[in-house]
Amino acid sequence: MFTNLAALRRYRGLIQTLVARDLKARYRGSVLGFFWSFINPLMLLVVYTFVFTVVMPTQHPVDIRPYALFFFCGILPWTWFSSSLSESANVLISGGNLIKKVLFPAEVLPIVSVLANMMHFFLGLPILVAFLIYYQRPLDPTELLWFPVIVLVQFIFTTGLALLLAALTVHFRDIKDILGNLLTLWFFSTPIIYSMQMAPEHYRWVLNINPMTHLAISYQEVLFHIGPHGHWKWLMALLGGSVLVFLAGYFVFDRLRDSFAEEV
Amino acid sequence: MTNAIDVVNVSKVYRRYARKKQFATLKSALLKGSLIRDLQPDETFPALRGVTFSVPKGCTYGIIGRNGSGKSTLLKCVAGITKPNEGTVKVNGRISALIELGAGFHPEISGRENVFINGIMLGLTKREIHRRFDEIVEFAELKDFIDAPVKTYSSGMYMRLGFAVAIHVDPEVLLIDEVLAVGDQSFTAKCLDKFAEFRRRNRTIMLVTHSLDLVEKFCDLALWLEKGKTLAEGEPKRVVASYLLDVGNAEEAEIAKTEVTKAAQVARDNAAGISNTAGQPSDVVNTPANMFQATEGRWGSREVEITEVTLHGPDGQVSHVFQSGDGMEVRVKTRVHVATNDFVFGVGLFNADGICCYGTNTNIEELQPDEISGEGMIGFQIANLDLVEGTYKIDVAAHKLDGYPYDYHRLLHTFRVKSRTKDVGIYRPRHRWNFTSNIRFKTP
């Protein structure tokens, strides 16, 4: 398992190229091209604004105003996470031709989808910066140092789950269908459109065992809330947990590896 | 000399799952608690059984065998795409497998970008591809289209580009799975040139193919795989010859099988004929309007009955496959229900298109019938079956001098003529070429 993991370094070039291909191919043929990376979260914002002002008017508490900014802090990383997972679940099957005909480590494919979505996440950040400037929010540079750490934790966690899902979907195709619903549930169990404080007290434990909660809160603390990053202990714990998730995911993937060429 | 490929006792078992279980879902697996059990295969299919061989460095190694004999599985095992269940595969040097051309192409992006991605997948670095890019495009004959998206390519262009990239990876060990059927004649020639260049540079090639000519011309060694086992290995000419012999035998068995069912049919007809003891022409109604129309069938009154028709080779054994130029004997067994002095026996040869290659009978050859009674046998000997390769059918008939049919077997008996010469037509006259001394051919 670890030798395979080490051998993966040789495929850096391939991963790089495939990520680039993915980004190029995704919006090829669409008029707005990669602007969709900005537009998609904007449209989501419009949807939720409509829901919370017209359909069921809600008074947002003071601590999550301006709401647009708060929303973006959560939705951008969430999009990275959820798209990575739903793509990974499919990636070995759609890339079946490659696995059967070309010699290369299959884990490259889910890792590429996580990385490609990470690039989209980065491409979406300017919109967040634009809102920060618009609302004249001060950013603490020392707090910003935490940002790469949060991204790293999320990357490790997402990749672990992506590997696990990719490997299992080869044998259980219905994961693809279940996953969409699970991700919706997961989305609403993560403080993205609401804040942790808005959640009923006796349900907070549910949110607390959700790793994405701590990632979302970390992003919000660093980019949105003024004041020191108070959530770093949770983040560090999550880093440890993510490494375990990654190892478990990679372990399952490695065990099932030989069956891919026959099953896809 | 070191070996480029060492395959030791390799076995590969494919698992087959029952249809129902293949679509079993995670949910049902969890609900029934049968997750582990459902993952167990119902049936296994051995694709390779203890294959051992080694390919010396610089050798061109051909693998032949029927469809489903495990050739491609073997290639995939050597390439490392699938793992053998038993045994070891060792490959020395950079390996590139041409299993499917253009396997990694993304339809939306340009040929240029795909060359880079495909090249990297096959193990090249970006710089190496940059260096070889023009050569690749030149080879693929796609200069004008290289910046168009691959989805706009014709299948030939797609294959050519895939082949061009794969061949320019310049591996030390090249695995090829039946991919030479790419593009037109000139492109195929170019591919063969490229292989020749590979050989000159002492690269190792392992080739899976149905083209026996290619194996004989290009390979230094050959292996014949049958049902996952090695049947022969060594000098290509010898391996190909024994493979061809076996293919002939299989065809023989195939024809024999259909002949058996036909014999059963004839036997049933005989029984019907016997029950019709009044000697009434039972099947006369079935007589086709046009006697030269090549439709299979049997008809006649059966007063003189043909009970069995067998074909015999030069060794006297019953056979259905003959080498062109060999001798053949048609043996016809007869049984006479009403003794008569009015009878003619005839034999006709037809090719697969229904064209009569030869026909004769005892009347044409001026044999005067005297008497026939009881059971007898007729032998029709052909000294040399000078026909080109193909499937032929035989007519056998017994009738009166005026054509009234006793028993007519039209196209009921099949045989095959095999030949290593790919000449055309129907008849191969015995021939030789003579040249004056200023016309010379290379001696093989």
XYZ file of C-alpha atoms in Angstrom:
708
model
C 0.000 0.000 0.000
C 2.677 2.491 0.984
C 4.918 1.574 -1.922
C 1.987 2.251 -4.243
C 1.420 5.541 -2.504
C 5.063 6.461 -2.961
C 5.006 5.380 -6.612
C 2.228 7.887 -7.161
C 4.827 10.651 -7.074
C 6.044 9.501 -10.467
C 2.665 10.384 -11.883
C 2.719 14.047 -10.837
C 3.068 15.073 -14.453
C 0.111 12.963 -15.489
C -2.060 14.312 -12.669
C -1.106 17.859 -13.616
C -1.979 17.313 -17.263
C -5.232 15.588 -16.488
C -6.314 18.377 -14.159
C -5.502 20.888 -16.880
C -7.449 18.797 -19.394
C -10.388 18.597 -17.054
C -10.486 22.370 -16.595
C -10.119 22.959 -20.319
C -12.654 20.394 -21.372
C -15.275 21.278 -18.787
C -16.410 24.562 -20.239
C -15.269 23.949 -23.800
C -18.175 24.815 -26.004
C -19.974 26.985 -23.463
C -20.199 30.716 -24.166
C -19.207 31.961 -20.737
C -16.407 29.445 -20.301
C -14.765 29.352 -16.926
C -16.853 32.305 -15.741
C -19.285 29.625 -14.736
C -16.997 29.047 -11.783
C -18.133 32.514 -10.562
C -21.638 32.427 -11.817
C -22.678 29.151 -10.237
C -22.134 30.286 -6.619
C -23.700 33.661 -7.475
C -26.809 31.963 -8.755
C -26.949 29.790 -5.644
C -26.775 32.973 -3.595
C -29.699 34.382 -5.547
C -31.682 31.219 -4.901
C -31.097 31.270 -1.149
C -31.684 34.998 -0.925
C -34.998 34.452 -2.667
C -35.874 31.645 -0.252
C -34.977 33.611 2.868
C -36.509 36.930 1.860
C -39.592 35.969 -0.124
C -40.605 32.375 0.501
C -39.890 32.191 4.215
C -38.612 35.551 5.398
C -35.922 35.111 8.004
C -34.172 37.723 10.070
C -30.523 36.783 9.892
C -28.793 37.314 13.230
C -26.313 40.156 13.334
C -23.314 37.839 13.461
C -23.906 36.464 9.976
C -24.401 39.776 8.227
C -23.649 40.580 5.462
C -25.270 37.278 4.569
C -23.849 37.059 1.024
C -20.326 37.064 2.356
C -21.117 34.549 5.055
C -22.795 32.314 2.512
C -19.833 32.358 0.142
C -17.410 31.410 2.901
C -19.272 28.158 3.235
C -20.659 27.404 -0.177
C -17.391 27.635 -2.130
C -15.564 24.942 -0.138
C -18.761 22.907 0.009
C -19.047 22.923 -3.791
C -15.479 21.726 -4.004
C -16.259 18.923 -1.561
C -19.562 17.750 -3.001
C -18.579 17.948 -6.690
C -15.389 16.042 -5.937
C -17.329 13.241 -4.330
C -20.040 12.949 -6.936
C -17.466 13.011 -9.733
C -15.211 10.494 -8.019
C -18.055 8.066 -7.593
C -18.321 7.961 -11.361
C -14.751 8.411 -12.423
C -13.567 4.812 -12.564
C -16.579 3.734 -14.564
C -16.460 6.575 -17.063
C -12.700 6.166 -17.290
C -13.079 2.416 -17.658
C -11.490 2.450 -21.053
C -8.323 3.859 -19.571
C -8.166 1.375 -16.761
C -8.620 -1.551 -19.089
C -6.359 -0.393 -21.861
C -3.624 1.796 -20.429
C -1.204 0.992 -17.669
C -1.437 3.631 -14.991
C -2.479 3.758 -11.353
C -6.236 4.123 -11.146
C -6.113 6.368 -8.051
C -4.936 9.109 -10.367
C -8.521 9.513 -11.593
C -10.295 10.341 -8.283
C -7.334 12.457 -7.201
C -7.643 14.395 -10.445
C -11.320 15.085 -9.834
C -10.590 16.349 -6.327
C -7.786 18.549 -7.638
C -9.774 19.852 -10.591
C -12.574 20.857 -8.250
C -10.037 22.454 -5.974
C -8.920 24.570 -8.918
C -12.535 25.600 -9.397
C -12.683 26.504 -5.753
C -9.617 28.715 -6.217
C -11.150 30.244 -9.333
C -14.216 31.090 -7.273
C -12.204 32.873 -4.592
C -11.970 36.209 -6.476
C -15.714 36.542 -6.082
C -15.258 36.200 -2.338
C -12.485 38.811 -2.439
C -14.773 41.101 -4.428
C -17.428 40.821 -1.724
C -14.822 41.369 1.009
C -13.781 44.588 -0.706
C -17.376 45.636 -1.350
C -18.308 45.257 2.316
C -14.936 46.696 3.362
C -14.240 43.781 5.669
C -10.855 43.838 7.326
C -8.754 40.708 6.962
C -6.191 39.723 9.533
C -3.055 38.562 7.679
C -1.970 36.272 10.504
C -5.384 34.619 10.405
C -5.038 34.185 6.661
C -2.047 31.953 7.305
C -4.564 29.405 8.503
C -6.252 29.367 5.122
C -3.799 26.968 3.408
C -4.005 24.677 6.433
C -7.782 24.502 6.175
C -7.513 23.825 2.442
C -4.992 21.072 3.134
C -7.222 19.406 5.738
C -10.165 19.553 3.375
C -8.049 18.145 0.545
C -6.890 15.165 2.613
C -10.386 14.484 3.915
C -12.038 14.804 0.494
C -9.424 12.674 -1.246
C -9.836 9.901 1.318
C -13.590 9.815 0.812
C -13.194 10.135 -2.959
C -10.920 7.089 -3.129
C -13.305 5.081 -0.976
C -16.344 6.033 -3.056
C -14.581 5.498 -6.365
C -13.514 1.986 -5.388
C -16.854 0.958 -3.917
C -18.923 2.329 -6.790
C -17.204 -0.081 -9.158
C -18.881 -2.904 -7.241
C -22.057 -1.120 -6.156
C -23.251 1.137 -8.919
C -26.135 2.415 -6.840
C -23.797 4.457 -4.671
C -24.005 7.059 -7.428
C -27.727 7.475 -6.810
C -27.618 7.358 -3.047
C -24.784 9.851 -2.975
C -26.792 12.767 -4.382
C -29.321 12.542 -1.570
C -26.703 11.970 1.066
C -24.858 15.077 -0.068
C -28.036 17.173 0.147
C -28.606 15.938 3.681
C -24.981 16.571 4.485
C -25.234 20.094 3.078
C -28.082 21.015 5.406
C -26.289 19.425 8.366
C -23.376 21.778 7.833
C -23.540 25.392 8.970
C -23.328 26.993 5.541
C -26.657 28.716 5.044
C -27.043 29.184 8.788
C -24.570 29.642 11.570
C -23.741 27.193 14.328
C -25.423 29.535 16.824
C -28.718 29.304 14.933
C -28.855 25.540 15.352
C -30.983 24.237 18.239
C -28.768 23.585 21.230
C -29.635 19.915 21.699
C -28.856 19.102 18.044
C -25.460 20.749 17.977
C -23.783 17.444 18.748
C -24.957 16.249 15.352
C -23.232 19.193 13.749
C -20.171 18.651 15.882
C -19.572 15.115 14.699
C -19.799 16.337 11.102
C -16.263 17.035 9.877
C -17.537 19.511 7.308
C -18.943 21.645 10.127
C -15.483 22.323 11.429
C -14.120 23.073 7.995
C -16.985 25.483 7.292
C -16.581 27.180 10.667
C -12.836 27.459 10.099
C -13.355 29.143 6.749
C -15.904 31.468 8.303
C -13.633 32.314 11.229
C -10.721 33.128 8.989
C -12.537 34.945 6.193
C -15.694 36.284 7.793
C -15.624 36.687 11.537
C -13.518 39.387 12.973
C -11.265 38.265 15.753
C -8.790 35.453 16.252
C -9.235 32.001 14.752
C -10.696 30.236 17.737
C -11.472 26.996 16.032
C -7.935 25.746 15.410
C -8.074 22.973 17.993
C -10.994 21.403 16.183
C -9.146 21.862 12.926
C -6.063 20.102 14.225
C -8.169 17.216 15.465
C -9.804 17.095 12.076
C -6.401 17.005 10.409
C -5.618 13.827 12.347
C -9.019 12.394 11.506
C -8.625 13.287 7.850
C -5.311 11.483 7.627
C -7.038 8.407 9.060
C -9.893 8.757 6.555
C -7.374 9.103 3.766
C -5.441 6.022 4.837
C -8.639 4.015 5.179
C -9.861 5.189 1.774
C -6.563 4.403 0.159
C -6.442 1.025 1.861
C -9.845 0.018 0.480
C -8.925 1.373 -2.937
C -5.662 -0.536 -2.932
C -7.351 -3.771 -1.913
C -9.947 -3.511 -4.663
C -7.499 -2.224 -7.278
C -7.039 -5.526 -9.088
C -10.754 -5.957 -9.590
C -11.205 -2.646 -11.432
C -9.966 -3.797 -14.823
C -12.428 -6.666 -14.745
C -15.435 -4.962 -13.209
C -15.710 -1.604 -14.914
C 21.471 -12.733 -23.301
C 18.987 -11.410 -20.781
C 15.285 -11.854 -21.233
C 13.047 -8.878 -21.794
C 9.950 -10.725 -20.642
C 9.777 -13.672 -18.271
C 6.411 -15.265 -17.761
C 6.455 -18.131 -15.293
C 3.491 -20.410 -14.758
C 0.917 -17.662 -15.148
C -2.734 -18.483 -14.524
C -5.626 -16.101 -14.708
C -9.163 -16.889 -13.662
C -12.025 -14.620 -14.592
C -14.973 -14.671 -12.291
C -18.415 -14.790 -13.684
C -21.353 -13.543 -11.705
C -24.883 -14.644 -12.247
C -26.946 -11.986 -13.965
C -29.178 -11.439 -11.001
C -26.353 -10.857 -8.609
C -24.527 -8.595 -10.970
C -27.316 -6.102 -10.540
C -27.679 -6.735 -6.818
C -27.553 -3.481 -4.981
C -25.720 -2.386 -1.914
C -29.030 -1.941 -0.185
C -30.219 -5.460 -0.840
C -26.797 -6.797 0.013
C -26.917 -5.034 3.356
C -30.540 -5.926 4.033
C -30.054 -9.596 3.348
C -26.695 -9.549 5.054
C -25.341 -11.315 2.031
C -22.698 -8.762 1.148
C -19.825 -11.209 1.434
C -21.706 -14.046 -0.175
C -22.757 -11.934 -3.138
C -19.176 -10.995 -3.738
C -18.318 -14.646 -4.216
C -18.295 -15.652 -7.864
C -20.754 -18.275 -9.037
C -18.537 -19.575 -11.676
C -14.956 -19.172 -12.691
C -13.507 -19.159 -16.134
C -9.834 -19.936 -16.531
C -8.408 -17.664 -19.215
C -4.816 -18.720 -18.729
C -3.581 -21.964 -17.240
C 0.030 -22.155 -16.314
C 1.585 -20.338 -19.231
C 5.356 -20.148 -19.172
C 7.598 -18.517 -21.726
C 10.323 -15.968 -21.995
C 11.144 -13.465 -24.668
C 14.837 -12.722 -25.160
C 15.843 -9.108 -25.541
C 15.552 -7.875 -29.110
C 13.230 -10.659 -30.098
C 9.962 -10.267 -31.942
C 7.567 -12.683 -30.375
C 4.264 -13.631 -31.962
C 1.293 -15.096 -30.146
C -1.349 -16.859 -32.181
C -4.477 -18.770 -31.307
C -8.174 -18.838 -31.870
C -10.614 -16.279 -30.537
C -10.958 -16.669 -26.805
C -7.747 -18.597 -26.377
C -6.394 -16.094 -23.838
C -4.059 -14.111 -26.066
C -5.258 -10.698 -25.004
C -5.417 -11.677 -21.356
C -1.822 -12.806 -21.594
C -0.871 -9.492 -23.137
C -2.689 -7.587 -20.407
C -0.904 -9.627 -17.759
C 2.448 -8.826 -19.320
C 1.471 -5.165 -19.576
C 0.519 -5.194 -15.900
C -3.026 -4.026 -16.553
C -4.409 -7.137 -14.913
C -2.685 -9.246 -12.351
C -2.385 -12.996 -12.806
C -3.912 -15.114 -10.056
C -0.846 -17.313 -10.036
C 2.640 -17.127 -11.375
C 4.928 -14.222 -12.030
C 5.505 -11.823 -14.878
C 8.786 -9.984 -15.081
C 9.479 -7.300 -17.647
C 12.823 -5.583 -18.030
C 12.697 -2.110 -19.455
C 10.125 0.507 -20.296
C 6.988 -1.103 -21.587
C 4.287 0.274 -23.837
C 1.124 -1.569 -24.720
C -0.829 -0.913 -27.884
C -4.038 -2.535 -26.760
C -6.483 0.045 -27.891
C -5.351 3.040 -29.829
C -6.245 6.456 -28.561
C -7.631 4.983 -25.359
C -7.137 8.172 -23.371
C -8.315 10.684 -25.933
C -10.737 13.299 -24.753
C -13.138 14.159 -27.577
C -13.615 17.821 -26.664
C -10.018 18.954 -26.791
C -7.695 19.301 -29.737
C -5.497 16.634 -31.248
C -2.481 18.602 -30.120
C -3.482 18.543 -26.455
C -4.472 14.918 -26.690
C -1.052 14.001 -28.011
C 0.456 15.479 -24.886
C -1.975 13.826 -22.514
C -1.767 10.465 -24.238
C 2.010 10.662 -24.370
C 2.231 11.401 -20.670
C -0.128 8.546 -19.919
C 2.104 6.242 -21.896
C 5.076 7.368 -19.863
C 6.729 10.213 -21.762
C 7.713 13.510 -20.199
C 6.458 16.802 -21.564
C 9.866 17.653 -22.960
C 10.120 14.337 -24.784
C 6.750 14.916 -26.385
C 7.753 18.426 -27.436
C 10.786 16.964 -29.140
C 8.815 14.273 -30.950
C 5.661 16.239 -31.608
C 6.301 17.090 -35.261
C 7.367 13.542 -35.967
C 4.169 12.208 -34.400
C 1.934 14.523 -36.408
C 3.894 13.772 -39.557
C 3.518 10.045 -38.952
C -0.209 10.317 -38.304
C -0.658 12.404 -41.476
C -2.760 14.900 -39.543
C -0.872 18.155 -40.023
C -3.959 20.116 -41.067
C -6.222 18.781 -38.370
C -4.022 18.688 -35.321
C -5.716 21.704 -33.711
C -9.246 20.468 -34.334
C -11.067 18.736 -31.477
C -10.641 14.992 -31.598
C -14.404 14.464 -31.744
C -14.355 15.798 -35.297
C -11.844 13.148 -36.411
C -12.813 10.191 -38.522
C -12.170 6.825 -36.915
C -9.168 6.335 -39.166
C -7.649 9.657 -38.089
C -8.302 8.788 -34.477
C -6.562 5.445 -34.802
C -3.639 6.896 -36.708
C -3.049 9.542 -34.083
C -3.288 6.947 -31.335
C -0.866 4.687 -33.125
C 1.533 7.524 -33.857
C 1.714 8.541 -30.200
C 2.094 4.976 -28.969
C 4.833 4.109 -31.423
C 6.779 7.263 -30.599
C 6.908 6.426 -26.918
C 9.936 4.400 -27.981
C 9.587 1.687 -25.379
C 12.114 -1.044 -24.824
C 9.318 -3.567 -24.814
C 6.375 -3.014 -27.115
C 3.184 -5.025 -26.764
C 0.812 -4.999 -29.712
C -2.678 -6.425 -29.709
C -4.052 -6.771 -33.211
C -3.846 -3.101 -34.016
C -2.265 -3.253 -37.425
C -5.631 -3.108 -39.112
C -5.342 0.664 -38.987
C -5.710 2.921 -41.940
C -5.008 2.225 -45.567
C -2.325 0.136 -47.238
C 0.312 2.840 -47.151
C -0.229 3.494 -43.456
C 0.034 -0.205 -42.679
C 3.264 -0.311 -44.647
C 4.522 2.633 -42.617
C 3.672 0.814 -39.405
C 5.527 -2.253 -40.570
C 8.536 -0.093 -41.431
C 8.404 1.306 -37.938
C 8.388 -2.208 -36.498
C 11.339 -3.126 -38.660
C 13.161 -0.094 -37.296
C 12.310 -1.251 -33.787
C 13.830 -4.616 -34.541
C 16.962 -3.056 -35.918
C 17.351 -1.070 -32.729
C 17.157 -4.326 -30.790
C 13.826 -3.562 -29.150
C 11.580 -6.338 -27.963
C 8.152 -6.731 -29.508
C 5.378 -9.014 -28.369
C 2.646 -9.313 -30.936
C -0.816 -10.819 -30.648
C -2.335 -11.368 -34.041
C -4.471 -13.457 -36.319
C -2.279 -12.608 -39.276
C -0.180 -15.748 -39.636
C 1.750 -14.194 -42.514
C 2.898 -11.440 -40.212
C 4.066 -13.974 -37.656
C 5.990 -15.954 -40.250
C 7.551 -12.874 -41.807
C 8.312 -10.780 -38.758
C 8.627 -12.943 -35.706
C 11.701 -14.692 -34.401
C 9.657 -16.890 -32.109
C 6.015 -17.775 -31.898
C 3.688 -19.222 -29.322
C 0.393 -20.937 -29.945
C -2.142 -20.510 -27.203
C -5.248 -22.642 -27.001
C -7.806 -22.486 -24.187
C -5.246 -20.737 -22.001
C -2.519 -23.306 -22.506
C 0.618 -23.282 -24.570
C 0.305 -25.827 -27.349
C 3.462 -25.029 -29.245
C 6.357 -22.642 -28.958
C 9.392 -21.965 -31.038
C 10.216 -21.420 -34.680
C 7.314 -19.445 -36.233
C 6.992 -21.561 -39.379
C 6.657 -24.738 -37.365
C 4.208 -23.216 -34.852
C 2.071 -21.701 -37.598
C 2.047 -24.999 -39.479
C 0.871 -26.989 -36.476
C -1.716 -24.310 -35.725
C -3.011 -24.499 -39.286
C -3.163 -28.268 -39.086
C -5.268 -27.976 -35.955
C -7.543 -25.377 -37.536
C -8.006 -27.855 -40.407
C -8.880 -30.629 -37.984
C -11.368 -28.406 -36.226
C -13.012 -27.572 -39.523
C -13.072 -31.273 -40.268
C -14.863 -31.912 -36.992
C -17.252 -29.053 -37.692
C -18.188 -30.400 -41.130
C -18.353 -33.946 -39.776
C -20.859 -32.763 -37.181
C -23.193 -31.266 -39.772
C -22.706 -34.364 -41.915
C -23.833 -36.516 -39.011
C -27.060 -34.583 -38.704
C -27.505 -34.887 -42.429
C -26.810 -38.634 -42.250
C -29.517 -38.890 -39.633
C -31.811 -37.035 -42.005
C -30.898 -39.455 -44.809
C -31.523 -42.412 -42.481
C -34.977 -41.025 -41.661
C -35.678 -40.569 -45.330
C -34.550 -44.149 -45.924
C -36.978 -45.411 -43.323
C -39.726 -43.422 -44.970
C -38.720 -44.859 -48.311
C -38.836 -48.420 -47.023
C -42.279 -48.019 -45.550
C -43.322 -46.935 -48.993
C -42.786 -50.471 -50.343
C -45.223 -50.072 -53.192
C -42.318 -48.526 -55.014
C -44.291 -45.404 -55.652
C -42.084 -42.429 -56.449
C -42.547 -40.912 -52.996
C -40.550 -37.779 -53.483
C -40.945 -37.164 -57.140
C -43.089 -34.188 -56.303
C -40.068 -32.615 -54.693
C -38.087 -32.625 -57.903
C -37.018 -29.047 -58.486
C -38.210 -27.456 -61.676
C -34.738 -26.386 -62.671
C -32.164 -29.128 -62.195
C -29.332 -26.619 -62.339
C -30.660 -24.571 -59.505
C -28.373 -25.125 -56.554
C -30.850 -25.880 -53.814
C -30.118 -28.560 -51.273
C -32.399 -31.501 -51.081
C -33.117 -35.119 -51.717
C -35.731 -36.610 -53.930
C -36.450 -39.700 -55.975
C -38.472 -42.898 -55.993
C -35.862 -44.916 -54.018
C -36.147 -48.077 -56.096
C -32.393 -47.713 -56.129
C -31.429 -46.049 -52.907
C -28.246 -44.227 -51.902
C -27.850 -45.193 -48.266
C -24.532 -43.563 -47.473
C -22.049 -41.167 -49.038
C -18.592 -40.818 -47.552
C -15.472 -38.945 -48.629
C -12.101 -40.552 -48.136
C -8.639 -39.061 -48.117
C -5.550 -40.529 -49.749
C -5.051 -42.727 -46.663
C -8.520 -44.236 -47.069
C -9.839 -42.585 -43.891
C -13.138 -40.716 -43.892
C -12.309 -37.042 -44.191
C -13.913 -33.712 -44.888
C -10.891 -31.496 -45.327
C -8.461 -32.072 -48.153
C -5.249 -30.413 -49.205
C -5.479 -29.023 -52.709
C -3.938 -31.568 -55.094
C -4.537 -34.528 -52.790
C -6.509 -37.524 -53.902
C -10.137 -38.000 -52.903
C -12.573 -40.860 -53.216
C -16.340 -40.545 -53.001
C -17.834 -43.828 -51.786
C -21.518 -44.382 -52.349
C -23.401 -47.281 -50.771
C -26.514 -48.446 -52.565
C -29.423 -50.664 -51.762
C -31.751 -51.856 -54.503
C -35.380 -52.628 -53.700
C -36.413 -53.548 -57.248
C -33.691 -55.093 -59.418
C -33.351 -53.206 -62.700
C -31.224 -52.832 -65.808
C -31.960 -49.136 -66.212
C -29.654 -47.125 -63.999
C -27.133 -44.280 -64.145
C -24.876 -42.994 -61.350
C -23.715 -39.412 -61.364
C -21.433 -37.167 -59.327
C -21.208 -33.386 -59.372
C -18.903 -30.889 -57.608
C -20.144 -27.430 -56.711
C -18.326 -24.554 -55.089
C -19.764 -22.350 -52.330
C -21.333 -20.012 -54.908
C -23.292 -22.940 -56.321
C -21.261 -23.016 -59.514
C -20.867 -26.493 -60.949
C -17.142 -27.181 -61.064
C -17.456 -30.614 -62.560
C -20.173 -33.112 -63.315
C -20.275 -36.513 -64.875
C -22.240 -39.759 -64.840
C -21.909 -43.310 -66.009
C -24.070 -42.666 -69.046
C -22.011 -39.707 -70.250
C -18.950 -41.893 -69.931
C -20.716 -44.568 -72.019
C -21.001 -47.283 -69.409
C -23.902 -49.534 -70.386
C -26.043 -50.597 -67.421
C -26.584 -54.345 -67.201
C -27.977 -55.241 -63.804
C -28.111 -53.876 -60.255
C -29.504 -55.696 -57.246
C -29.005 -56.053 -53.479
C -26.474 -53.888 -51.691
C -23.428 -52.472 -53.331
C -20.812 -49.776 -53.256
C -19.543 -47.330 -55.838
C -16.161 -45.638 -55.595
C -15.527 -42.436 -57.481
C -11.814 -41.729 -57.331
C -10.302 -38.342 -58.015
C -6.545 -38.646 -58.406
C -5.778 -34.974 -57.750
C -8.234 -32.548 -56.289
C -6.898 -29.557 -58.217
C -9.189 -26.958 -56.711
C -8.419 -23.661 -55.018
C -9.126 -23.238 -51.320
C -12.770 -23.168 -50.366
C -15.835 -25.092 -49.339
C -17.347 -27.433 -51.907
C -20.452 -29.528 -52.060
C -21.167 -32.776 -53.794
C -24.146 -34.071 -55.745
C -24.651 -37.783 -55.869
C -27.463 -39.290 -57.900
C -28.930 -42.546 -59.126
C -31.495 -42.252 -61.904
C -32.893 -43.899 -65.028
C -31.426 -43.281 -68.454
C -34.307 -40.946 -69.188
C -33.625 -38.912 -66.055
C -36.351 -40.433 -63.847
C -34.802 -40.024 -60.355
C -34.245 -43.037 -58.118
C -32.369 -41.113 -55.457
C -30.964 -37.681 -55.858
C -28.707 -36.112 -53.187
C -28.291 -32.526 -54.155
C -25.557 -30.564 -52.349
C -25.992 -32.669 -49.245
C -22.326 -33.472 -48.723
C -19.724 -30.869 -47.908
C -15.961 -30.858 -47.960
C -13.277 -28.269 -47.664
C -10.153 -27.780 -49.700
C -7.219 -26.134 -47.927
C -4.286 -24.507 -49.564
C -1.396 -22.306 -48.465
C -1.448 -20.593 -51.845
C -3.950 -17.792 -52.040
C -4.675 -18.183 -55.744
C -8.132 -17.382 -57.070
C -10.765 -19.023 -59.233
C -12.024 -22.581 -58.938
C -9.660 -24.855 -60.778
C -5.939 -24.971 -60.226
C -4.269 -26.469 -63.275
C -0.959 -28.145 -62.576
C 1.506 -25.484 -63.571
C 5.008 -24.164 -63.317
C 6.693 -20.908 -64.194
C 9.631 -20.690 -66.524
C 11.836 -17.647 -66.839
C 14.740 -16.800 -69.031
C 17.911 -16.120 -67.130
C 17.525 -12.308 -67.273
C 14.353 -12.480 -65.182
C 15.323 -13.273 -61.650
C 13.505 -13.655 -58.373
C 14.960 -13.615 -54.909
C 15.435 -17.074 -53.552
C 13.401 -17.394 -50.376
